[in-house]
């Protein structure tokens, strides 16, 4: 007997919606909801993120996946931290507040940060798997942990921890 689709098989309301939404779709939905709610400051931050994502796609001629989007968000957060330091030095509290609000919006798109214990465990595992014994092997260890920690830990702090672990 041949397989025949009924009207119920083709109707989208009968297909379960995937609970896992791509980060790009989530950002787009958040932009729409910010427009509807007339949250201008949140909308401005999301538009900046969308523009940065589009710029990277055009420059590299690729479609960004979630990992690449997290990289863009991480880069934007670093820029905001640098700007805040400069604005505080110049005494511009209004701009500091604006940058902090943008940081709050941007950080909502990052995955949950790793705890110190999780970071140490990943570093120890990477040192064992790479067979690192000295500071000359730091590049190998960083290469092993970077994909696992992307967007979930400050890589500068991770680098310092790896140096401390290899110095022992």
mmCIF file of N, CA and C in Angstrom, residues 57-164:
data_model
loop_
_atom_site.group_PDB
_atom_site.id
_atom_site.type_symbol
_atom_site.label_atom_id
_atom_site.label_comp_id
_atom_site.label_asym_id
_atom_site.label_seq_id
_atom_site.Cartn_x
_atom_site.Cartn_y
_atom_site.Cartn_z
ATOM 1 N N UNK A 57 28.992 38.678 7.989
ATOM 2 C CA UNK A 57 28.526 37.792 6.921
ATOM 3 C C UNK A 57 28.944 38.319 5.547
ATOM 4 N N UNK A 58 28.822 39.612 5.348
ATOM 5 C CA UNK A 58 29.179 40.208 4.059
ATOM 6 C C UNK A 58 30.691 40.165 3.848
ATOM 7 N N UNK A 59 31.450 40.508 4.884
ATOM 8 C CA UNK A 59 32.910 40.525 4.767
ATOM 9 C C UNK A 59 33.478 39.146 4.459
ATOM 10 N N UNK A 60 32.978 38.137 5.163
ATOM 11 C CA UNK A 60 33.541 36.794 5.025
ATOM 12 C C UNK A 60 32.763 35.911 4.060
ATOM 13 N N UNK A 61 31.640 36.431 3.543
ATOM 14 C CA UNK A 61 30.793 35.688 2.599
ATOM 15 C C UNK A 61 30.386 34.330 3.153
ATOM 16 N N UNK A 62 29.908 34.351 4.384
ATOM 17 C CA UNK A 62 29.456 33.129 5.047
ATOM 18 C C UNK A 62 28.125 33.395 5.740
ATOM 19 N N UNK A 63 27.451 32.333 6.100
ATOM 20 C CA UNK A 63 26.259 32.418 6.934
ATOM 21 C C UNK A 63 26.717 32.110 8.358
ATOM 22 N N UNK A 64 26.452 33.013 9.291
ATOM 23 C CA UNK A 64 26.934 32.837 10.661
ATOM 24 C C UNK A 64 26.146 31.750 11.384
ATOM 25 N N UNK A 65 26.875 30.857 12.048
ATOM 26 C CA UNK A 65 26.231 29.888 12.924
ATOM 27 C C UNK A 65 26.267 30.442 14.349
ATOM 28 N N UNK A 66 25.715 29.694 15.288
ATOM 29 C CA UNK A 66 25.627 30.183 16.666
ATOM 30 C C UNK A 66 26.998 30.487 17.265
ATOM 31 N N UNK A 67 27.996 29.655 16.969
ATOM 32 C CA UNK A 67 29.339 29.876 17.524
ATOM 33 C C UNK A 67 29.931 31.187 17.008
ATOM 34 N N UNK A 68 29.727 31.477 15.728
ATOM 35 C CA UNK A 68 30.250 32.721 15.159
ATOM 36 C C UNK A 68 29.509 33.928 15.727
ATOM 37 N N UNK A 69 28.210 33.779 15.963
ATOM 38 C CA UNK A 69 27.426 34.876 16.547
ATOM 39 C C UNK A 69 27.895 35.149 17.968
ATOM 40 N N UNK A 70 28.195 34.098 18.715
ATOM 41 C CA UNK A 70 28.717 34.271 20.072
ATOM 42 C C UNK A 70 30.046 35.022 20.017
ATOM 43 N N UNK A 71 30.875 34.723 19.013
ATOM 44 C CA UNK A 71 32.130 35.449 18.833
ATOM 45 C C UNK A 71 31.903 36.931 18.572
ATOM 46 N N UNK A 72 30.892 37.251 17.764
ATOM 47 C CA UNK A 72 30.561 38.652 17.478
ATOM 48 C C UNK A 72 30.095 39.346 18.756
ATOM 49 N N UNK A 73 29.229 38.670 19.517
ATOM 50 C CA UNK A 73 28.721 39.247 20.768
ATOM 51 C C UNK A 73 29.867 39.463 21.746
ATOM 52 N N UNK A 74 30.762 38.491 21.839
ATOM 53 C CA UNK A 74 31.914 38.599 22.736
ATOM 54 C C UNK A 74 32.786 39.801 22.365
ATOM 55 N N UNK A 75 33.016 39.980 21.077
ATOM 56 C CA UNK A 75 33.821 41.106 20.598
ATOM 57 C C UNK A 75 33.141 42.432 20.937
ATOM 58 N N UNK A 76 31.826 42.490 20.754
ATOM 59 C CA UNK A 76 31.094 43.724 21.058
ATOM 60 C C UNK A 76 31.128 44.026 22.555
ATOM 61 N N UNK A 77 31.048 42.991 23.385
ATOM 62 C CA UNK A 77 31.122 43.194 24.834
ATOM 63 C C UNK A 77 32.492 43.736 25.234
ATOM 64 N N UNK A 78 33.535 43.211 24.608
ATOM 65 C CA UNK A 78 34.889 43.702 24.898
ATOM 66 C C UNK A 78 35.012 45.175 24.513
ATOM 67 N N UNK A 79 34.439 45.552 23.374
ATOM 68 C CA UNK A 79 34.453 46.956 22.956
ATOM 69 C C UNK A 79 33.724 47.828 23.976
ATOM 70 N N UNK A 80 32.602 47.327 24.492
ATOM 71 C CA UNK A 80 31.830 48.092 25.479
ATOM 72 C C UNK A 80 32.631 48.265 26.771
ATOM 73 N N UNK A 81 33.342 47.216 27.192
ATOM 74 C CA UNK A 81 34.158 47.326 28.411
ATOM 75 C C UNK A 81 35.240 48.392 28.239
ATOM 76 N N UNK A 82 35.885 48.391 27.082
ATOM 77 C CA UNK A 82 36.919 49.395 26.803
ATOM 78 C C UNK A 82 36.321 50.798 26.778
ATOM 79 N N UNK A 83 35.153 50.932 26.169
ATOM 80 C CA UNK A 83 34.492 52.240 26.097
ATOM 81 C C UNK A 83 34.115 52.741 27.480
ATOM 82 N N UNK A 84 33.619 51.848 28.322
ATOM 83 C CA UNK A 84 33.226 52.240 29.681
ATOM 84 C C UNK A 84 34.432 52.782 30.437
ATOM 85 N N UNK A 85 35.568 52.114 30.307
ATOM 86 C CA UNK A 85 36.779 52.585 30.996
ATOM 87 C C UNK A 85 37.163 53.984 30.515
ATOM 88 N N UNK A 86 37.073 54.222 29.225
ATOM 89 C CA UNK A 86 37.424 55.539 28.683
ATOM 90 C C UNK A 86 36.413 56.606 29.098
ATOM 91 N N UNK A 87 35.120 56.254 29.079
ATOM 92 C CA UNK A 87 34.095 57.229 29.462
ATOM 93 C C UNK A 87 34.182 57.575 30.946
ATOM 94 N N UNK A 88 34.513 56.576 31.785
ATOM 95 C CA UNK A 88 34.670 56.852 33.217
ATOM 96 C C UNK A 88 35.862 57.772 33.452
ATOM 97 N N UNK A 89 36.934 57.559 32.706
ATOM 98 C CA UNK A 89 38.112 58.425 32.842
ATOM 99 C C UNK A 89 37.793 59.856 32.414
ATOM 100 N N UNK A 90 36.881 59.997 31.447
ATOM 101 C CA UNK A 90 36.508 61.325 30.959
ATOM 102 C C UNK A 90 35.369 61.936 31.774
ATOM 103 N N UNK A 91 34.807 61.163 32.711
ATOM 104 C CA UNK A 91 33.728 61.675 33.548
ATOM 105 C C UNK A 91 32.389 61.761 32.839
ATOM 106 N N UNK A 92 32.146 60.902 31.861
ATOM 107 C CA UNK A 92 30.890 60.910 31.110
ATOM 108 C C UNK A 92 29.977 59.792 31.603
ATOM 109 N N UNK A 93 29.304 60.014 32.709
ATOM 110 C CA UNK A 93 28.458 58.994 33.320
ATOM 111 C C UNK A 93 27.273 58.631 32.425
ATOM 112 N N UNK A 94 26.751 59.583 31.652
ATOM 113 C CA UNK A 94 25.627 59.296 30.765
ATOM 114 C C UNK A 94 26.002 58.245 29.717
ATOM 115 N N UNK A 95 27.201 58.354 29.177
ATOM 116 C CA UNK A 95 27.658 57.381 28.188
ATOM 117 C C UNK A 95 28.015 56.046 28.835
ATOM 118 N N UNK A 96 28.499 56.093 30.068
ATOM 119 C CA UNK A 96 28.789 54.857 30.806
ATOM 120 C C UNK A 96 27.498 54.071 30.999
ATOM 121 N N UNK A 97 26.428 54.775 31.399
ATOM 122 C CA UNK A 97 25.141 54.112 31.613
ATOM 123 C C UNK A 97 24.613 53.499 30.318
ATOM 124 N N UNK A 98 24.775 54.214 29.215
ATOM 125 C CA UNK A 98 24.315 53.721 27.912
ATOM 126 C C UNK A 98 25.076 52.453 27.529
ATOM 127 N N UNK A 99 26.379 52.461 27.718
ATOM 128 C CA UNK A 99 27.201 51.295 27.380
ATOM 129 C C UNK A 99 26.858 50.099 28.272
ATOM 130 N N UNK A 100 26.601 50.354 29.551
ATOM 131 C CA UNK A 100 26.242 49.260 30.463
ATOM 132 C C UNK A 100 24.910 48.642 30.070
ATOM 133 N N UNK A 101 23.968 49.461 29.630
ATOM 134 C CA UNK A 101 22.684 48.941 29.177
ATOM 135 C C UNK A 101 22.875 48.063 27.938
ATOM 136 N N UNK A 102 23.716 48.511 27.021
ATOM 137 C CA UNK A 102 24.014 47.707 25.832
ATOM 138 C C UNK A 102 24.693 46.396 26.222
ATOM 139 N N UNK A 103 25.583 46.448 27.210
ATOM 140 C CA UNK A 103 26.245 45.227 27.680
ATOM 141 C C UNK A 103 25.240 44.237 28.249
ATOM 142 N N UNK A 104 24.251 44.743 28.991
ATOM 143 C CA UNK A 104 23.228 43.862 29.556
ATOM 144 C C UNK A 104 22.446 43.158 28.452
ATOM 145 N N UNK A 105 22.078 43.913 27.420
ATOM 146 C CA UNK A 105 21.330 43.329 26.305
ATOM 147 C C UNK A 105 22.189 42.300 25.577
ATOM 148 N N UNK A 106 23.437 42.653 25.282
ATOM 149 C CA UNK A 106 24.321 41.751 24.544
ATOM 150 C C UNK A 106 24.642 40.486 25.334
ATOM 151 N N UNK A 107 24.876 40.639 26.634
ATOM 152 C CA UNK A 107 25.254 39.466 27.434
ATOM 153 C C UNK A 107 24.109 38.471 27.570
ATOM 154 N N UNK A 108 22.881 38.896 27.291
ATOM 155 C CA UNK A 108 21.759 37.956 27.356
ATOM 156 C C UNK A 108 21.832 36.922 26.233
ATOM 157 N N UNK A 109 22.656 37.165 25.219
ATOM 158 C CA UNK A 109 22.786 36.224 24.105
ATOM 159 C C UNK A 109 23.962 35.272 24.261
ATOM 160 N N UNK A 110 24.705 35.407 25.332
ATOM 161 C CA UNK A 110 25.813 34.494 25.591
ATOM 162 C C UNK A 110 25.320 33.297 26.394
ATOM 163 N N UNK A 111 25.962 32.143 26.227
ATOM 164 C CA UNK A 111 25.596 30.989 27.056
ATOM 165 C C UNK A 111 26.003 31.226 28.509
ATOM 166 N N UNK A 112 25.506 30.386 29.399
ATOM 167 C CA UNK A 112 25.836 30.500 30.821
ATOM 168 C C UNK A 112 27.350 30.436 31.004
ATOM 169 N N UNK A 113 27.911 31.355 31.795
ATOM 170 C CA UNK A 113 29.366 31.320 32.008
ATOM 171 C C UNK A 113 29.781 30.091 32.824
ATOM 172 N N UNK A 114 30.995 29.654 32.585
ATOM 173 C CA UNK A 114 31.534 28.510 33.320
ATOM 174 C C UNK A 114 31.967 28.946 34.715
ATOM 175 N N UNK A 115 31.814 28.046 35.668
ATOM 176 C CA UNK A 115 32.293 28.331 37.020
ATOM 177 C C UNK A 115 33.808 28.137 37.050
ATOM 178 N N UNK A 116 34.423 28.614 38.126
ATOM 179 C CA UNK A 116 35.878 28.463 38.262
ATOM 180 C C UNK A 116 36.281 26.993 38.275
ATOM 181 N N UNK A 117 35.489 26.166 38.939
ATOM 182 C CA UNK A 117 35.802 24.739 39.011
ATOM 183 C C UNK A 117 35.718 24.095 37.626
ATOM 184 N N UNK A 118 34.718 24.489 36.838
ATOM 185 C CA UNK A 118 34.581 23.933 35.490
ATOM 186 C C UNK A 118 35.743 24.364 34.597
ATOM 187 N N UNK A 119 36.164 25.616 34.731
ATOM 188 C CA UNK A 119 37.299 26.113 33.949
ATOM 189 C C UNK A 119 38.556 25.333 34.313
ATOM 190 N N UNK A 120 38.795 25.156 35.612
ATOM 191 C CA UNK A 120 39.975 24.409 36.056
ATOM 192 C C UNK A 120 39.939 22.966 35.565
ATOM 193 N N UNK A 121 38.752 22.349 35.588
ATOM 194 C CA UNK A 121 38.625 20.968 35.126
ATOM 195 C C UNK A 121 38.925 20.867 33.628
ATOM 196 N N UNK A 122 38.418 21.810 32.835
ATOM 197 C CA UNK A 122 38.687 21.794 31.397
ATOM 198 C C UNK A 122 40.167 22.029 31.103
ATOM 199 N N UNK A 123 40.794 22.914 31.868
ATOM 200 C CA UNK A 123 42.226 23.176 31.684
ATOM 201 C C UNK A 123 43.035 21.929 32.022
ATOM 202 N N UNK A 124 42.713 21.277 33.138
ATOM 203 C CA UNK A 124 43.433 20.057 33.530
ATOM 204 C C UNK A 124 43.280 18.969 32.478
ATOM 205 N N UNK A 125 42.064 18.808 31.963
ATOM 206 C CA UNK A 125 41.823 17.794 30.938
ATOM 207 C C UNK A 125 42.600 18.114 29.663
ATOM 208 N N UNK A 126 42.658 19.386 29.296
ATOM 209 C CA UNK A 126 43.390 19.780 28.086
ATOM 210 C C UNK A 126 44.891 19.568 28.255
ATOM 211 N N UNK A 127 45.407 19.833 29.450
ATOM 212 C CA UNK A 127 46.839 19.620 29.711
ATOM 213 C C UNK A 127 47.169 18.134 29.601
ATOM 214 N N UNK A 128 46.283 17.284 30.122
ATOM 215 C CA UNK A 128 46.512 15.839 30.047
ATOM 216 C C UNK A 128 46.442 15.335 28.611
ATOM 217 N N UNK A 129 45.422 15.772 27.861
ATOM 218 C CA UNK A 129 45.257 15.261 26.496
ATOM 219 C C UNK A 129 46.341 15.751 25.549
ATOM 220 N N UNK A 130 46.824 16.976 25.758
ATOM 221 C CA UNK A 130 47.880 17.495 24.878
ATOM 222 C C UNK A 130 49.269 17.068 25.335
ATOM 223 N N UNK A 131 49.389 16.600 26.565
ATOM 224 C CA UNK A 131 50.685 16.200 27.091
ATOM 225 C C UNK A 131 51.585 17.389 27.383
ATOM 226 N N UNK A 132 50.991 18.520 27.680
ATOM 227 C CA UNK A 132 51.754 19.742 27.944
ATOM 228 C C UNK A 132 52.509 19.624 29.259
ATOM 229 N N UNK A 133 53.774 20.054 29.232
ATOM 230 C CA UNK A 133 54.587 19.999 30.446
ATOM 231 C C UNK A 133 55.286 21.320 30.747
ATOM 232 N N UNK A 134 55.379 22.199 29.752
ATOM 233 C CA UNK A 134 56.090 23.462 29.972
ATOM 234 C C UNK A 134 55.319 24.614 29.326
ATOM 235 N N UNK A 135 55.839 25.819 29.533
ATOM 236 C CA UNK A 135 55.204 27.009 28.972
ATOM 237 C C UNK A 135 55.225 27.001 27.444
ATOM 238 N N UNK A 136 56.138 26.253 26.857
ATOM 239 C CA UNK A 136 56.207 26.179 25.397
ATOM 240 C C UNK A 136 54.988 25.470 24.811
ATOM 241 N N UNK A 137 54.293 24.692 25.631
ATOM 242 C CA UNK A 137 53.112 23.955 25.181
ATOM 243 C C UNK A 137 51.817 24.733 25.399
ATOM 244 N N UNK A 138 51.926 25.990 25.812
ATOM 245 C CA UNK A 138 50.732 26.767 26.130
ATOM 246 C C UNK A 138 49.808 26.926 24.924
ATOM 247 N N UNK A 139 50.366 27.096 23.744
ATOM 248 C CA UNK A 139 49.558 27.239 22.532
ATOM 249 C C UNK A 139 48.694 26.020 22.271
ATOM 250 N N UNK A 140 49.256 24.836 22.528
ATOM 251 C CA UNK A 140 48.491 23.597 22.352
ATOM 252 C C UNK A 140 47.302 23.560 23.306
ATOM 253 N N UNK A 141 47.553 23.936 24.556
ATOM 254 C CA UNK A 141 46.498 23.899 25.570
ATOM 255 C C UNK A 141 45.421 24.932 25.242
ATOM 256 N N UNK A 142 45.837 26.138 24.865
ATOM 257 C CA UNK A 142 44.866 27.184 24.505
ATOM 258 C C UNK A 142 44.029 26.739 23.311
ATOM 259 N N UNK A 143 44.665 26.115 22.342
ATOM 260 C CA UNK A 143 43.940 25.620 21.175
ATOM 261 C C UNK A 143 42.920 24.560 21.534
ATOM 262 N N UNK A 144 43.225 23.772 22.562
ATOM 263 C CA UNK A 144 42.303 22.719 22.984
ATOM 264 C C UNK A 144 41.123 23.271 23.786
ATOM 265 N N UNK A 145 41.362 24.291 24.604
ATOM 266 C CA UNK A 145 40.277 24.788 25.468
ATOM 267 C C UNK A 145 39.434 25.879 24.815
ATOM 268 N N UNK A 146 39.991 26.595 23.862
ATOM 269 C CA UNK A 146 39.262 27.726 23.258
ATOM 270 C C UNK A 146 37.890 27.327 22.704
ATOM 271 N N UNK A 147 37.767 26.249 21.913
ATOM 272 C CA UNK A 147 36.444 25.916 21.379
ATOM 273 C C UNK A 147 35.433 25.545 22.472
ATOM 274 N N UNK A 148 35.902 24.960 23.554
ATOM 275 C CA UNK A 148 35.003 24.546 24.630
ATOM 276 C C UNK A 148 34.551 25.716 25.486
ATOM 277 N N UNK A 149 35.346 26.778 25.519
ATOM 278 C CA UNK A 149 35.048 27.900 26.411
ATOM 279 C C UNK A 149 34.598 29.149 25.677
ATOM 280 N N UNK A 150 34.472 29.087 24.368
ATOM 281 C CA UNK A 150 34.134 30.278 23.581
ATOM 282 C C UNK A 150 32.858 30.934 24.098
ATOM 283 N N UNK A 151 32.991 32.178 24.517
ATOM 284 C CA UNK A 151 31.845 32.932 24.994
ATOM 285 C C UNK A 151 31.398 32.587 26.396
ATOM 286 N N UNK A 152 32.026 31.599 27.005
ATOM 287 C CA UNK A 152 31.593 31.158 28.330
ATOM 288 C C UNK A 152 32.594 31.507 29.419
ATOM 289 N N UNK A 153 33.771 32.001 29.026
ATOM 290 C CA UNK A 153 34.791 32.386 30.006
ATOM 291 C C UNK A 153 35.680 33.454 29.383
ATOM 292 N N UNK A 154 36.246 34.293 30.235
ATOM 293 C CA UNK A 154 37.183 35.318 29.773
ATOM 294 C C UNK A 154 38.490 34.625 29.417
ATOM 295 N N UNK A 155 38.846 34.681 28.143
ATOM 296 C CA UNK A 155 40.020 33.947 27.687
ATOM 297 C C UNK A 155 41.316 34.520 28.246
ATOM 298 N N UNK A 156 41.337 35.782 28.631
ATOM 299 C CA UNK A 156 42.520 36.354 29.278
ATOM 300 C C UNK A 156 42.762 35.708 30.629
ATOM 301 N N UNK A 157 41.683 35.526 31.390
ATOM 302 C CA UNK A 157 41.786 34.871 32.693
ATOM 303 C C UNK A 157 42.141 33.396 32.521
ATOM 304 N N UNK A 158 41.583 32.767 31.489
ATOM 305 C CA UNK A 158 41.895 31.361 31.217
ATOM 306 C C UNK A 158 43.378 31.220 30.891
ATOM 307 N N UNK A 159 43.900 32.140 30.105
ATOM 308 C CA UNK A 159 45.318 32.119 29.753
ATOM 309 C C UNK A 159 46.193 32.216 31.001
ATOM 310 N N UNK A 160 45.822 33.096 31.920
ATOM 311 C CA UNK A 160 46.586 33.239 33.164
ATOM 312 C C UNK A 160 46.531 31.951 33.980
ATOM 313 N N UNK A 161 45.374 31.301 34.007
ATOM 314 C CA UNK A 161 45.253 30.037 34.753
ATOM 315 C C UNK A 161 46.086 28.932 34.113
ATOM 316 N N UNK A 162 46.123 28.910 32.792
ATOM 317 C CA UNK A 162 46.933 27.899 32.105
ATOM 318 C C UNK A 162 48.409 28.123 32.418
ATOM 319 N N UNK A 163 48.845 29.383 32.407
ATOM 320 C CA UNK A 163 50.240 29.697 32.751
ATOM 321 C C UNK A 163 50.563 29.219 34.157
ATOM 322 N N UNK A 164 49.648 29.471 35.092
ATOM 323 C CA UNK A 164 49.871 29.049 36.475
ATOM 324 C C UNK A 164 49.934 27.527 36.572
#
